[in-house]
PDB file of C-alpha atoms in Angstrom:
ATOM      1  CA  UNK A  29       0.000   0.000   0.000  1.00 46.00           C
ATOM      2  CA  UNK A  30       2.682   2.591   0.740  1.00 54.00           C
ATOM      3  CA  UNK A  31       5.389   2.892  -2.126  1.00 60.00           C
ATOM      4  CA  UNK A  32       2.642   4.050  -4.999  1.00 65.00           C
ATOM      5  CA  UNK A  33       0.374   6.752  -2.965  1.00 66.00           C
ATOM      6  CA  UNK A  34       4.567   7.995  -1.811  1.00 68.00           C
ATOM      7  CA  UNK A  35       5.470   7.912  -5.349  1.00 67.00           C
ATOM      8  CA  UNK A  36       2.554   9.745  -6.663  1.00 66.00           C
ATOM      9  CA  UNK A  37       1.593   7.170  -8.460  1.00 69.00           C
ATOM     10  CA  UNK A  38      -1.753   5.667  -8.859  1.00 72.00           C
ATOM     11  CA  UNK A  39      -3.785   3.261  -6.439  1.00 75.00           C
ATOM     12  CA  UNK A  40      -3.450  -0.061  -7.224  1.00 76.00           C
ATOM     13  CA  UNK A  41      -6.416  -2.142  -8.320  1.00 79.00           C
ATOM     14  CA  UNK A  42      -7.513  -5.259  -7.374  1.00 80.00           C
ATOM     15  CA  UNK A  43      -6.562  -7.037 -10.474  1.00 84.00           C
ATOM     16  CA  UNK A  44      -2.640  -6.106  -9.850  1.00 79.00           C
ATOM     17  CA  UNK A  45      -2.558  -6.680  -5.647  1.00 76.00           C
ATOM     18  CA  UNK A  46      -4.012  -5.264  -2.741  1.00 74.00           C
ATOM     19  CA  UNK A  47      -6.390  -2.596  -3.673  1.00 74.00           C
ATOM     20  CA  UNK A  48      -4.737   0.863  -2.288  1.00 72.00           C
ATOM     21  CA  UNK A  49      -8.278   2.306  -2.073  1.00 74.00           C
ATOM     22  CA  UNK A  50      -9.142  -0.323   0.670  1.00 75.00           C
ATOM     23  CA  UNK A  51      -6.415   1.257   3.030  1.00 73.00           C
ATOM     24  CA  UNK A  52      -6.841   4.161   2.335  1.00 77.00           C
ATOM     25  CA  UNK A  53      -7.976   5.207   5.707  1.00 79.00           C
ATOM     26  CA  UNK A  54      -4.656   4.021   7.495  1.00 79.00           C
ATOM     27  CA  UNK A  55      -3.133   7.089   5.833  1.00 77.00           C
ATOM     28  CA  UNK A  56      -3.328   8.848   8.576  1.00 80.00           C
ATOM     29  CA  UNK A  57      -2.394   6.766  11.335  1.00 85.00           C
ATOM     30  CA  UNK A  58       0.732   7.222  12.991  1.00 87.00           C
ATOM     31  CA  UNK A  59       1.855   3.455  11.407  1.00 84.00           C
ATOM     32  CA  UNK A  60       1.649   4.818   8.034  1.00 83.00           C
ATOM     33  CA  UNK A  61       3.751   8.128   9.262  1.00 85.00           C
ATOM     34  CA  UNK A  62       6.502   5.866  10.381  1.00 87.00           C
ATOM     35  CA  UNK A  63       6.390   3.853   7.359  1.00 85.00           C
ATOM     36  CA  UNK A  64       6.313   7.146   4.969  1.00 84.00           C
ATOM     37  CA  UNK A  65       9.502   8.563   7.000  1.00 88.00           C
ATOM     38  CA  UNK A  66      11.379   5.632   7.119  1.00 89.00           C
ATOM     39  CA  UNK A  67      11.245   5.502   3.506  1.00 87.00           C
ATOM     40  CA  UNK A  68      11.975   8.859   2.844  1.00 87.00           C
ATOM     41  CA  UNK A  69      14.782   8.142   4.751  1.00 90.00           C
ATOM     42  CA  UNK A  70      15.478   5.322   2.197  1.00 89.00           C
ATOM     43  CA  UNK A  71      15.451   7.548  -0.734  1.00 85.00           C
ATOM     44  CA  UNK A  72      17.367  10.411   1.124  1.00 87.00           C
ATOM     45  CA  UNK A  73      20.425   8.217   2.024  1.00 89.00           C
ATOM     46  CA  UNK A  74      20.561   6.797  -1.691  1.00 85.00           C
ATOM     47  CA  UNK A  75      18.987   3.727  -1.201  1.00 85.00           C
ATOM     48  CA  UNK A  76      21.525   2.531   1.631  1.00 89.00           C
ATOM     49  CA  UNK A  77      19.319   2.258   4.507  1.00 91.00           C
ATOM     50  CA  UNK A  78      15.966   1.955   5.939  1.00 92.00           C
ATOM     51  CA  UNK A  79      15.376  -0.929   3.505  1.00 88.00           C
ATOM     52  CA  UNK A  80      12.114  -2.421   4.790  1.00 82.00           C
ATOM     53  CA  UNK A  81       9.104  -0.551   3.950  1.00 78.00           C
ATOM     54  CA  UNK A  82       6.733  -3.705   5.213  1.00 76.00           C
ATOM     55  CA  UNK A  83       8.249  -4.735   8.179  1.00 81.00           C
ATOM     56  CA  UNK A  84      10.839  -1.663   9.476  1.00 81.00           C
ATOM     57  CA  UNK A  85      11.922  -3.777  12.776  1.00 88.00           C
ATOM     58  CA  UNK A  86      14.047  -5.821  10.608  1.00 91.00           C
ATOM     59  CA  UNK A  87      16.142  -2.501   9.487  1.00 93.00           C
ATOM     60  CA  UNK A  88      16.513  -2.175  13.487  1.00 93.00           C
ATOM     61  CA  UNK A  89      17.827  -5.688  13.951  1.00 95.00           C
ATOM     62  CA  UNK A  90      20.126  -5.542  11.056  1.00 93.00           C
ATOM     63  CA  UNK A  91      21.333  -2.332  12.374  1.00 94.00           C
ATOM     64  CA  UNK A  92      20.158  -0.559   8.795  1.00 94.00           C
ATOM     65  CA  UNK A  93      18.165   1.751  10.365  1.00 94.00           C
ATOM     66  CA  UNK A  94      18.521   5.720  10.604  1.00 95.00           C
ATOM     67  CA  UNK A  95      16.533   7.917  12.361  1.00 94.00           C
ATOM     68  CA  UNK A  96      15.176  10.253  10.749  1.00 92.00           C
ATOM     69  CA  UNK A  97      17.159  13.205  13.047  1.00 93.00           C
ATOM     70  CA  UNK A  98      19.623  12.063  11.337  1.00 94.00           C
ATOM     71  CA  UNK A  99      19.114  11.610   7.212  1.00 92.00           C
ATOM     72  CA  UNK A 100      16.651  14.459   7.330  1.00 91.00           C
ATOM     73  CA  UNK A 101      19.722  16.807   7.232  1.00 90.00           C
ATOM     74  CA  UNK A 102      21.214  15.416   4.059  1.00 89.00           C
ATOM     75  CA  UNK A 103      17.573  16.541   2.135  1.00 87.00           C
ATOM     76  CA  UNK A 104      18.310  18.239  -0.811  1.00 81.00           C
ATOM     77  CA  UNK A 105      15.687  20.522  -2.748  1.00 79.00           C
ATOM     78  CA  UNK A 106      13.283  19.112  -5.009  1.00 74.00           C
ATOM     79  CA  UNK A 107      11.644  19.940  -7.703  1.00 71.00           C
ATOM     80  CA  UNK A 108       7.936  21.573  -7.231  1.00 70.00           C
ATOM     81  CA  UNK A 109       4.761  21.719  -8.499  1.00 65.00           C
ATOM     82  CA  UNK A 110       6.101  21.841 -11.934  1.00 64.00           C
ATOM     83  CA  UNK A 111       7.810  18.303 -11.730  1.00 61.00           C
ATOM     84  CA  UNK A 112       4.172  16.766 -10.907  1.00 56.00           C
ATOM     85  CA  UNK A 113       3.898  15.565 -14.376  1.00 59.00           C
ATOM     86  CA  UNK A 114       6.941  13.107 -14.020  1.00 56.00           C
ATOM     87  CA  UNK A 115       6.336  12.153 -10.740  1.00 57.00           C
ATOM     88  CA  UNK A 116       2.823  12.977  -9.553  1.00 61.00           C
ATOM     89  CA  UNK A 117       1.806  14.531  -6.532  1.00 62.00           C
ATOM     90  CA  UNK A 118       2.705  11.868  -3.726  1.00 65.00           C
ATOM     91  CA  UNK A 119       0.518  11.789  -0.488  1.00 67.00           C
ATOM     92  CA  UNK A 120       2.168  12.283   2.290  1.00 73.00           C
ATOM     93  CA  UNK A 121       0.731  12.424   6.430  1.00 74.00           C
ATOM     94  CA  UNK A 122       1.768  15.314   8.195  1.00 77.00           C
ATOM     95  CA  UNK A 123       4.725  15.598  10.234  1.00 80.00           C
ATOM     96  CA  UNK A 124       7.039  14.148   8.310  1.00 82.00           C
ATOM     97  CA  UNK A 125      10.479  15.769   7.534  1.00 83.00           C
ATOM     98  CA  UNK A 126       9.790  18.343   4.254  1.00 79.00           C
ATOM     99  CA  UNK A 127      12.436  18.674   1.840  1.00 77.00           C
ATOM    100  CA  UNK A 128      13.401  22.184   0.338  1.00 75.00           C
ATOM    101  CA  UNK A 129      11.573  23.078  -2.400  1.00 75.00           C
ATOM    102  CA  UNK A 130      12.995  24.268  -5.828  1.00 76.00           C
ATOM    103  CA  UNK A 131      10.851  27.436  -7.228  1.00 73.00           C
ATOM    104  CA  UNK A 132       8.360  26.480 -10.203  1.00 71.00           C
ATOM    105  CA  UNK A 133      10.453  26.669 -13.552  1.00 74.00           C
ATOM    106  CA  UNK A 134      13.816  26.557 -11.805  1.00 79.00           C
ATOM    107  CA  UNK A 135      14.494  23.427 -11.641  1.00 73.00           C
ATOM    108  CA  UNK A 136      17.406  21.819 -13.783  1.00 77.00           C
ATOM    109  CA  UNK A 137      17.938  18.540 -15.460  1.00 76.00           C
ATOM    110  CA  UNK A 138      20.553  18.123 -12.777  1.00 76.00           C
ATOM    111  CA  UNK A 139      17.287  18.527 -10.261  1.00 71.00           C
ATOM    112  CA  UNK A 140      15.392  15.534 -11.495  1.00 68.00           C
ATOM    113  CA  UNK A 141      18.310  12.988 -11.728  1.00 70.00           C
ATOM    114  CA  UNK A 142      17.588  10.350  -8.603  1.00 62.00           C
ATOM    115  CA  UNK A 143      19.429  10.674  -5.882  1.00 56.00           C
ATOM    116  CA  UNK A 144      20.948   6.758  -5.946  1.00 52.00           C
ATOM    117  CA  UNK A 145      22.449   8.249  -8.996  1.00 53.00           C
ATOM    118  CA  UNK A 146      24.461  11.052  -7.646  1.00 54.00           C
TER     119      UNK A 146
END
């Protein structure tokens, strides 16, 4: 349920896996808060921690896991509103660490390249 409502992608039907619309409503739980920050964490440190989306505890007893006091200062800007149209508009519960934002029509190739590719 998390990774395509964080991506901005689309909910996922019921033909494809467990329909996104069904948990919709734990959204705003304080599970799903954890789960969003610990992978934003993920995608912060370049894909070399916080691995486990699902089950987080195992990123904790394979010693994997940062807090997020910690990767939240290595956020870099990202592109805004104007980069919605390659990655959507993800959904995110409040209270979670907020990247800088780059101004609408200032953003440069450079901006969109992953981070894991830096």
């Amino acid at each position: 349920m998390p990774p395509p409502p964080m991506h901005g992608l689309p909910e996922v039907p019921a033909s494809v896996g467990a329909p996104g619309s069904w948990l919709a409503s734990l959204r705003n739980s304080a599970y799903f808060r954890y789960i969003y920050e610990n992978h934003q964490g993920h995608h912060v440190l370049g894909g070399q921690a916080n691995y486990n989306v699902c089950c987080p505890m195992t990123d904790h007893l394979l010693g994997s896991y940062v807090p997020a006091s910690i990767w939240a200062k290595r956020m870099r800007a990202v592109p805004g509103p104007d980069a919605t149209e390659r990655w959507g508009v993800p959904v995110e519960p409040a209270g979670v660490p907020q990247a800088p934002i780059i101004a609408a029509g200032q953003a440069s190739k450079q901006d969109l390249v992953p981070t894991a590719l830096l």
